[in-house]
Amino acid sequence: MKSLLKFFKLLPLKYIISYFIIGVIFSVVFVLEYFSPLIQKNLIDTAIRDKNIFNDSLFHLIYLYILYAIFVFTATLSISFLRIKVGKLFYSVFLKKIFSLKKTAIQKKGTGYYYDILSKDKESAVALISLSFFSLLFSIIQTCFILVMIWKWSRILFIIFMIVLFSSIIITSILALFNRNNYLNMRKNGTTLANETIDAISNNFSIQNFLSSSIFQNLLTKKYAFFEKYMRRYIYIATSPQIIVSIIKTVAFVFTIVYSLNLVISGEMTYGILLAIISYFQMILKPIENFHSVMNNIAESEVSIKRLLNLINPKTNQLNYQDKVIPLNSINNLTFKDVYFEYGNSKKQKHYLDFKIEDEKVGIVGISGEGKTTLLKLLYLEEVAKEGNIFLDDTILGNLPISYFQAIFNIYPQNLEIFNKDLLFNLTLGKKVIPNSTVDRYLKDYQNRLQLFFDYLEKELQNSNISNSKKFIKIQKYLEKDDFLKEILGVIDVYVESYHIYEINFDTYIKYLDFIVNNWSHFAISLIEIGFNKNFIVEEKLQKVIKDLNLEKLEGRDFGENGQNISGGEKQKVGFARFLLKNSSSFFVLDEPFTNLDALTENEMIKIAKEQLQGKKGLIISHNFTLINNLSDSIIVIHEGKIAQKGTHQDLIEEDGIYSTLYNSQKKSKK
């Protein structure tokens, strides 16, 4: 139940208010339903007594049915539109959160898992925004009034109605709780099946060429059998309450008809009351039907909501403002200080690093499995060192806002991601392309908007008449009005997503804002550049990169899923073009660049990289000694869990060490 409350806290206040307004409208439906049998009773009794069908009760009944139809239509349509709005909101919220996840997290669970969250889990959670809760609440109130009326007409029928009601509640409750675990297992196995099916489809070439497809079909069929087992059990138990309650209802209804007819025959009950009792009998079980619907809805939604909430729970320093800091000046050096970590599948291999990069390009070389990948995971904050720290100047890397770190580092990943779109999209990634002549106008506009915000922020922070929590809310409302401010101040964690409000320590947040306001002039230019480069690409630079990398021939072509319609070398060029188009970066990382290229293209790419990386600082990880030699100012050799050698290419060649051994081995293999 706690997860349900957390879920509703994600909703903006205006949606919650809309939901309850719809509920009030829907309550009228139950009022009209309650009075309907009474008006029918009066109609029949009056018609029999006065020998006149067209009495006032008939017209009252017609008006009631018209009003009933109007209110049902209004409530149903309104809740449908609200669900669409909530669905759109949650799609945006959770998609953004998935985009911000570490690559290792997505790879661990698979893209199918996260697509399942965005589709099934999101829809299942949104299904809670329904009329079911109101139906349950108002049908219970309605039933109480009906029971009072039945008590007046017949004590025996009142007892029958109560027996039916409570026996149905007990049966439905027990089976609904029992079925909750079945649904959990069904969804778990369904997600596993989806992941493995997607994986098999993605690798259908291997299935076609290296094995019988029936092997994979049998494997997936066995997975489906597990899913089907829980699905069947879920269906059986889900339908059981309806069958049992239907039997109880039928027996009780027959008894009610027989007993009531005896009362009519004996003159103790009118035909009108008989008709009203029959109508009320159908209505009195509505709480059971609604309870069953709500219990199933909660059971199904609770699993999905927990997965959604796990997705948005902060796993990083995002909401820890105690030690958060922004470097006040441009970053000059990157330091691994006494960094100790474990790597490998067993985590039994030890690694110790202590080095500093200062205004230079450093190559990292070593045999596969020496921990180079783990080194990058530490740098990307995907893993945490057992001991020691990584520093940017004097700032501990872990104290930086994650988004700020991502903005100032320019990374060329080992595994390139290619969209199933054309060249322009794969280079710009949807950013707006503008001519160089308009750049200053955009920068000036951004500067003015930031200045206005910081002027406002300074006044708010000096306001001693309101609490820090109210300051926080006012500041967030200000930022909500401007998408640029939301994005750029989200980079330094000033803007906080609404679903994290309840986890904020307002005092440390306001203290962090004091630091920002007092020092914002130091990093304002950097923020403006980050904001610009997140949204725009300069047309002239784009065309130059396309020309330099000879990418014109790829224009107008869709690249296919994962770039299957272009060659490996062309993928490398597209990835490097993206790398070159990112301006806002203090450090760069080249992780195994320019693989799968012919010698001529490789030399061409190295030449372009050498020119573009001039005067920049960063890490280059590669097994290619030609590339390491041409792009690095100095080289670090990692061997057996520690730095074995350090120096220039020429120095290391002349030393009798692991570097010269690896270099000569590669030189011979190329011959």
CSV table of C-alpha atoms in Angstrom, one decimal, residues 229-571:
chain,number,residue,atom,x,y,z
A,229,LYS,CA,1.8,-22.0,-15.9
A,230,TYR,CA,1.4,-18.9,-13.8
A,231,MET,CA,-0.9,-17.3,-16.3
A,232,ARG,CA,-3.3,-20.2,-16.2
A,233,ARG,CA,-3.2,-20.3,-12.4
A,234,TYR,CA,-3.9,-16.5,-12.3
A,235,ILE,CA,-6.8,-16.9,-14.7
A,236,TYR,CA,-8.3,-19.8,-12.7
A,237,ILE,CA,-8.1,-18.0,-9.4
A,238,ALA,CA,-9.2,-14.6,-10.9
A,239,THR,CA,-12.4,-16.1,-12.3
A,240,SER,CA,-13.1,-18.3,-9.2
A,241,PRO,CA,-14.7,-15.6,-7.1
A,242,GLN,CA,-17.0,-14.6,-9.9
A,243,ILE,CA,-18.2,-18.2,-10.3
A,244,ILE,CA,-18.6,-18.8,-6.5
A,245,VAL,CA,-20.3,-15.5,-5.9
A,246,SER,CA,-22.6,-16.1,-8.9
A,247,ILE,CA,-23.7,-19.4,-7.4
A,248,ILE,CA,-24.4,-17.8,-4.0
A,249,LYS,CA,-26.2,-14.9,-5.7
A,250,THR,CA,-28.4,-17.3,-7.8
A,251,VAL,CA,-29.5,-19.3,-4.8
A,252,ALA,CA,-30.2,-16.2,-2.8
A,253,PHE,CA,-32.1,-14.6,-5.7
A,254,VAL,CA,-34.4,-17.6,-6.1
A,255,PHE,CA,-35.1,-17.6,-2.4
A,256,THR,CA,-35.8,-13.8,-2.5
A,257,ILE,CA,-38.2,-14.1,-5.4
A,258,VAL,CA,-40.1,-17.0,-3.9
A,259,TYR,CA,-40.3,-15.4,-0.4
A,260,SER,CA,-41.3,-12.0,-1.9
A,261,LEU,CA,-44.0,-13.5,-4.1
A,262,ASN,CA,-45.5,-15.2,-1.0
A,263,LEU,CA,-45.6,-11.8,0.7
A,264,VAL,CA,-47.3,-10.3,-2.4
A,265,ILE,CA,-49.9,-13.1,-2.5
A,266,SER,CA,-50.6,-12.7,1.2
A,267,GLY,CA,-51.0,-9.0,0.7
A,268,GLU,CA,-48.0,-8.1,3.0
A,269,MET,CA,-46.0,-6.6,0.0
A,270,THR,CA,-47.0,-4.6,-3.0
A,271,TYR,CA,-45.9,-5.3,-6.6
A,272,GLY,CA,-43.9,-2.1,-6.5
A,273,ILE,CA,-41.9,-3.2,-3.5
A,274,LEU,CA,-41.3,-6.6,-5.1
A,275,LEU,CA,-39.9,-4.9,-8.2
A,276,ALA,CA,-37.7,-2.6,-6.1
A,277,ILE,CA,-36.4,-5.5,-4.1
A,278,ILE,CA,-35.4,-7.3,-7.3
A,279,SER,CA,-33.6,-4.2,-8.5
A,280,TYR,CA,-31.9,-3.6,-5.2
A,281,PHE,CA,-30.8,-7.3,-5.1
A,282,GLN,CA,-28.8,-6.7,-8.3
A,283,MET,CA,-27.3,-3.5,-6.9
A,284,ILE,CA,-26.4,-4.8,-3.4
A,285,LEU,CA,-23.7,-7.0,-4.9
A,286,LYS,CA,-22.0,-4.1,-6.7
A,287,PRO,CA,-19.6,-3.6,-3.8
A,288,ILE,CA,-18.5,-7.2,-4.2
A,289,GLU,CA,-17.9,-6.8,-7.9
A,290,ASN,CA,-16.2,-3.4,-7.4
A,291,PHE,CA,-14.1,-4.9,-4.5
A,292,HIS,CA,-13.0,-7.8,-6.7
A,293,SER,CA,-12.2,-5.3,-9.5
A,294,VAL,CA,-10.2,-3.0,-7.2
A,295,MET,CA,-8.3,-5.9,-5.6
A,296,ASN,CA,-7.3,-7.3,-8.9
A,297,ASN,CA,-6.4,-3.8,-10.1
A,298,ILE,CA,-4.2,-3.1,-7.1
A,299,ALA,CA,-2.6,-6.6,-7.2
A,300,GLU,CA,-1.7,-6.0,-10.9
A,301,SER,CA,-0.7,-2.4,-10.5
A,302,GLU,CA,1.3,-2.8,-7.3
A,303,VAL,CA,3.9,-5.0,-9.0
A,304,SER,CA,4.2,-2.5,-11.8
A,305,ILE,CA,4.4,0.5,-9.5
A,306,LYS,CA,7.2,-1.0,-7.4
A,307,ARG,CA,9.2,-1.5,-10.6
A,308,LEU,CA,8.5,2.1,-11.7
A,309,LEU,CA,9.4,3.4,-8.2
A,310,ASN,CA,12.7,1.4,-8.2
A,311,LEU,CA,13.4,3.1,-11.5
A,312,ILE,CA,13.1,6.6,-10.1
A,313,ASN,CA,14.8,5.9,-6.8
A,314,PRO,CA,18.0,7.9,-6.9
A,315,LYS,CA,21.0,5.5,-6.9
A,316,THR,CA,23.5,8.3,-7.1
A,317,ASN,CA,24.5,11.5,-5.3
A,318,GLN,CA,21.7,13.4,-7.1
A,319,LEU,CA,19.8,14.3,-3.9
A,320,ASN,CA,22.7,14.5,-1.5
A,321,TYR,CA,23.5,18.2,-1.3
A,322,GLN,CA,25.7,17.9,1.7
A,323,ASP,CA,29.0,17.6,-0.2
A,324,LYS,CA,27.8,18.7,-3.7
A,325,VAL,CA,30.0,21.2,-5.4
A,326,ILE,CA,30.7,22.8,-8.8
A,327,PRO,CA,34.3,23.7,-9.8
A,328,LEU,CA,34.7,27.4,-9.9
A,329,ASN,CA,37.3,27.5,-12.6
A,330,SER,CA,38.1,25.6,-15.8
A,331,ILE,CA,39.4,22.1,-14.9
A,332,ASN,CA,43.1,21.6,-15.4
A,333,ASN,CA,43.9,18.1,-14.1
A,334,LEU,CA,42.4,14.7,-13.5
A,335,THR,CA,43.9,12.6,-10.7
A,336,PHE,CA,43.5,9.0,-9.6
A,337,LYS,CA,44.7,9.3,-6.0
A,338,ASP,CA,45.5,6.0,-4.3
A,339,VAL,CA,42.6,4.3,-6.1
A,340,TYR,CA,42.2,0.7,-5.1
A,341,PHE,CA,39.5,-1.5,-6.8
A,342,GLU,CA,38.7,-5.1,-7.7
A,343,TYR,CA,37.8,-6.3,-11.1
A,344,GLY,CA,37.1,-9.4,-13.1
A,345,ASN,CA,34.1,-11.8,-12.8
A,346,SER,CA,35.2,-13.1,-9.5
A,347,LYS,CA,36.3,-9.7,-8.2
A,348,LYS,CA,39.4,-11.4,-6.8
A,349,GLN,CA,41.9,-9.4,-9.0
A,350,LYS,CA,43.2,-6.3,-7.3
A,351,HIS,CA,44.1,-3.0,-8.9
A,352,TYR,CA,45.9,0.0,-7.5
A,353,LEU,CA,46.2,3.3,-9.5
A,354,ASP,CA,47.9,6.6,-8.7
A,355,PHE,CA,48.5,9.0,-11.6
A,356,LYS,CA,47.7,12.5,-12.7
A,357,ILE,CA,46.7,13.9,-16.1
A,358,GLU,CA,47.6,17.6,-16.5
A,359,ASP,CA,47.4,19.4,-19.8
A,360,GLU,CA,48.3,16.2,-21.7
A,361,LYS,CA,46.9,13.2,-23.5
A,362,VAL,CA,47.6,9.9,-21.8
A,363,GLY,CA,47.5,6.6,-23.5
A,364,ILE,CA,46.5,3.5,-21.4
A,365,VAL,CA,47.9,0.2,-22.6
A,366,GLY,CA,47.7,-3.3,-21.2
A,367,ILE,CA,46.8,-6.9,-21.9
A,368,SER,CA,43.1,-7.6,-22.1
A,369,GLY,CA,41.6,-8.3,-18.7
A,370,GLU,CA,44.0,-6.0,-16.8
A,371,GLY,CA,41.1,-3.7,-15.6
A,372,LYS,CA,41.2,-0.9,-18.2
A,373,THR,CA,37.4,-1.2,-18.6
A,374,THR,CA,36.9,-1.0,-14.8
A,375,LEU,CA,39.1,2.0,-14.7
A,376,LEU,CA,36.6,3.7,-17.1
A,377,LYS,CA,33.6,2.6,-15.1
A,378,LEU,CA,35.2,4.3,-12.1
A,379,LEU,CA,35.7,7.4,-14.1
A,380,TYR,CA,32.1,7.3,-15.4
A,381,LEU,CA,30.9,6.8,-11.8
A,382,GLU,CA,29.4,3.4,-12.8
A,383,GLU,CA,31.5,1.7,-10.1
A,384,VAL,CA,32.9,2.9,-6.8
A,385,ALA,CA,36.5,2.3,-5.7
A,386,LYS,CA,37.2,0.4,-2.5
A,387,GLU,CA,39.7,3.0,-1.4
A,388,GLY,CA,41.0,6.4,-2.7
A,389,ASN,CA,39.3,9.0,-4.8
A,390,ILE,CA,39.3,10.5,-8.3
A,391,PHE,CA,39.8,14.3,-8.4
A,392,LEU,CA,39.1,17.0,-10.9
A,393,ASP,CA,41.5,19.6,-9.6
A,394,ASP,CA,40.7,19.6,-5.9
A,395,THR,CA,37.1,18.4,-6.3
A,396,ILE,CA,36.2,14.7,-5.6
A,397,LEU,CA,34.6,13.4,-8.8
A,398,GLY,CA,31.7,11.8,-6.8
A,399,ASN,CA,30.7,15.2,-5.4
A,400,LEU,CA,30.0,16.6,-8.8
A,401,PRO,CA,26.4,16.5,-10.2
A,402,ILE,CA,26.3,13.5,-12.5
A,403,SER,CA,24.8,15.6,-15.4
A,404,TYR,CA,27.5,18.2,-15.0
A,405,PHE,CA,30.2,15.5,-15.3
A,406,GLN,CA,28.6,14.1,-18.4
A,407,ALA,CA,28.5,17.6,-20.0
A,408,ILE,CA,32.2,18.4,-19.4
A,409,PHE,CA,33.5,15.0,-20.5
A,410,ASN,CA,33.6,14.1,-24.1
A,411,ILE,CA,33.5,10.3,-24.5
A,412,TYR,CA,34.1,8.2,-27.6
A,413,PRO,CA,32.7,4.8,-26.4
A,414,GLN,CA,34.0,1.4,-27.4
A,415,ASN,CA,30.5,0.2,-28.3
A,416,LEU,CA,29.0,2.8,-30.6
A,417,GLU,CA,25.2,3.3,-30.7
A,418,ILE,CA,23.7,4.0,-34.1
A,419,PHE,CA,20.1,5.0,-34.6
A,420,ASN,CA,17.9,3.6,-37.3
A,421,LYS,CA,17.7,7.0,-39.0
A,422,ASP,CA,19.7,9.0,-41.5
A,423,LEU,CA,23.1,10.6,-41.2
A,424,LEU,CA,21.9,14.0,-40.1
A,425,PHE,CA,20.0,12.6,-37.1
A,426,ASN,CA,22.9,10.3,-36.1
A,427,LEU,CA,25.2,13.3,-36.0
A,428,THR,CA,22.9,15.9,-34.5
A,429,LEU,CA,20.8,13.5,-32.4
A,430,GLY,CA,17.7,15.7,-33.0
A,431,LYS,CA,19.4,19.0,-32.0
A,432,LYS,CA,18.6,22.1,-34.0
A,433,VAL,CA,21.1,23.1,-36.7
A,434,ILE,CA,21.7,26.8,-36.9
A,435,PRO,CA,24.0,29.1,-38.9
A,436,ASN,CA,27.1,30.5,-37.1
A,437,SER,CA,25.7,34.0,-37.6
A,438,THR,CA,22.9,33.3,-35.0
A,439,VAL,CA,25.0,31.8,-32.3
A,440,ASP,CA,25.6,35.1,-30.4
A,441,ARG,CA,21.9,35.8,-30.3
A,442,TYR,CA,21.1,32.5,-28.7
A,443,LEU,CA,24.0,32.8,-26.2
A,444,LYS,CA,22.9,36.4,-25.3
A,445,ASP,CA,19.3,35.2,-24.7
A,446,TYR,CA,20.5,32.3,-22.5
A,447,GLN,CA,22.7,34.7,-20.5
A,448,ASN,CA,19.8,37.1,-19.9
A,449,ARG,CA,17.5,34.3,-18.8
A,450,LEU,CA,20.1,33.0,-16.4
A,451,GLN,CA,20.8,36.5,-15.1
A,452,LEU,CA,17.1,37.0,-14.4
A,453,PHE,CA,16.9,33.7,-12.6
A,454,PHE,CA,19.9,34.3,-10.4
A,455,ASP,CA,18.6,37.8,-9.5
A,456,TYR,CA,15.3,36.1,-8.5
A,457,LEU,CA,17.2,33.4,-6.6
A,458,GLU,CA,19.3,35.8,-4.6
A,459,LYS,CA,16.1,37.6,-3.4
A,460,GLU,CA,14.4,34.4,-2.5
A,461,LEU,CA,17.4,33.1,-0.5
A,462,GLN,CA,17.5,36.4,1.5
A,463,ASN,CA,13.9,36.1,2.4
A,464,SER,CA,13.9,35.2,6.1
A,465,ASN,CA,10.1,35.2,6.4
A,466,ILE,CA,9.5,31.8,4.7
A,467,SER,CA,10.9,28.3,5.5
A,468,ASN,CA,13.5,26.5,3.3
A,469,SER,CA,10.9,24.1,2.1
A,470,LYS,CA,8.7,26.9,0.8
A,471,LYS,CA,11.8,28.5,-0.8
A,472,PHE,CA,12.4,25.2,-2.5
A,473,ILE,CA,8.9,25.0,-3.8
A,474,LYS,CA,8.9,28.6,-5.1
A,475,ILE,CA,12.2,28.1,-6.9
A,476,GLN,CA,11.0,24.9,-8.6
A,477,LYS,CA,7.8,26.6,-9.7
A,478,TYR,CA,9.9,29.4,-11.3
A,479,LEU,CA,12.0,26.9,-13.1
A,480,GLU,CA,8.9,24.9,-14.3
A,481,LYS,CA,8.0,27.9,-16.5
A,482,ASP,CA,11.2,27.8,-18.6
A,483,ASP,CA,12.3,24.6,-20.3
A,484,PHE,CA,15.8,26.0,-20.9
A,485,LEU,CA,16.3,26.9,-17.2
A,486,LYS,CA,14.9,23.5,-16.2
A,487,GLU,CA,17.4,21.7,-18.4
A,488,ILE,CA,20.5,23.8,-17.7
A,489,LEU,CA,19.9,24.1,-14.0
A,490,GLY,CA,19.0,20.4,-13.9
A,491,VAL,CA,22.7,19.8,-15.0
A,492,ILE,CA,23.9,21.2,-11.7
A,493,ASP,CA,20.9,19.7,-9.7
A,494,VAL,CA,19.3,23.0,-8.9
A,495,TYR,CA,16.1,21.9,-10.7
A,496,VAL,CA,14.7,18.7,-9.1
A,497,GLU,CA,12.1,16.5,-10.7
A,498,SER,CA,8.8,16.7,-8.8
A,499,TYR,CA,8.8,13.0,-7.8
A,500,HIS,CA,12.0,13.6,-5.7
A,501,ILE,CA,10.5,16.4,-3.7
A,502,TYR,CA,9.7,14.2,-0.7
A,503,GLU,CA,13.4,13.0,-0.5
A,504,ILE,CA,15.0,16.4,-0.4
A,505,ASN,CA,16.8,17.8,2.7
A,506,PHE,CA,15.7,21.4,2.2
A,507,ASP,CA,18.4,22.9,4.5
A,508,THR,CA,21.3,21.3,2.6
A,509,TYR,CA,19.6,22.2,-0.7
A,510,ILE,CA,19.3,25.9,0.2
A,511,LYS,CA,22.9,25.9,1.5
A,512,TYR,CA,24.0,24.5,-1.9
A,513,LEU,CA,22.0,27.3,-3.6
A,514,ASP,CA,23.9,29.9,-1.5
A,515,PHE,CA,27.1,28.5,-2.8
A,516,ILE,CA,25.7,28.6,-6.4
A,517,VAL,CA,24.5,32.2,-6.1
A,518,ASN,CA,27.7,33.5,-4.5
A,519,ASN,CA,29.9,31.9,-7.2
A,520,TRP,CA,27.7,31.7,-10.2
A,521,SER,CA,29.7,34.2,-12.2
A,522,HIS,CA,32.6,31.7,-12.2
A,523,PHE,CA,30.7,29.0,-14.0
A,524,ALA,CA,28.0,31.0,-15.8
A,525,ILE,CA,29.8,30.9,-19.2
A,526,SER,CA,30.4,27.2,-18.8
A,527,LEU,CA,26.6,26.6,-18.1
A,528,ILE,CA,25.5,28.7,-21.0
A,529,GLU,CA,27.8,26.7,-23.3
A,530,ILE,CA,26.6,23.4,-22.0
A,531,GLY,CA,23.0,24.6,-22.5
A,532,PHE,CA,23.7,25.7,-26.1
A,533,ASN,CA,25.6,22.5,-27.0
A,534,LYS,CA,22.7,20.4,-25.6
A,535,ASN,CA,20.3,22.0,-28.0
A,536,PHE,CA,22.1,23.3,-31.0
A,537,ILE,CA,24.8,22.4,-33.6
A,538,VAL,CA,26.5,25.0,-35.7
A,539,GLU,CA,25.8,24.3,-39.4
A,540,GLU,CA,29.2,25.3,-40.7
A,541,LYS,CA,31.0,23.0,-38.2
A,542,LEU,CA,28.6,20.1,-39.0
A,543,GLN,CA,29.3,20.4,-42.7
A,544,LYS,CA,33.1,20.6,-42.1
A,545,VAL,CA,33.0,17.4,-40.0
A,546,ILE,CA,31.0,15.6,-42.7
A,547,LYS,CA,33.5,16.7,-45.3
A,548,ASP,CA,36.6,15.9,-43.3
A,549,LEU,CA,35.4,12.4,-42.5
A,550,ASN,CA,34.1,11.8,-46.0
A,551,LEU,CA,30.6,11.1,-44.8
A,552,GLU,CA,28.7,12.7,-47.8
A,553,LYS,CA,28.0,9.3,-49.4
A,554,LEU,CA,25.9,8.3,-46.3
A,555,GLU,CA,23.5,11.2,-46.7
A,556,GLY,CA,19.9,10.3,-47.4
A,557,ARG,CA,20.2,6.7,-46.2
A,558,ASP,CA,18.6,5.1,-43.1
A,559,PHE,CA,21.3,3.2,-41.2
A,560,GLY,CA,19.1,0.3,-40.1
A,561,GLU,CA,18.9,-1.2,-36.6
A,562,ASN,CA,22.2,-0.8,-34.8
A,563,GLY,CA,23.6,0.5,-38.1
A,564,GLN,CA,23.3,-2.8,-40.0
A,565,ASN,CA,23.0,-0.9,-43.3
A,566,ILE,CA,26.4,0.6,-43.0
A,567,SER,CA,29.9,-0.9,-42.6
A,568,GLY,CA,31.9,-1.1,-39.4
A,569,GLY,CA,34.3,1.5,-40.6
A,570,GLU,CA,31.4,3.9,-41.5
A,571,LYS,CA,30.0,3.4,-38.0
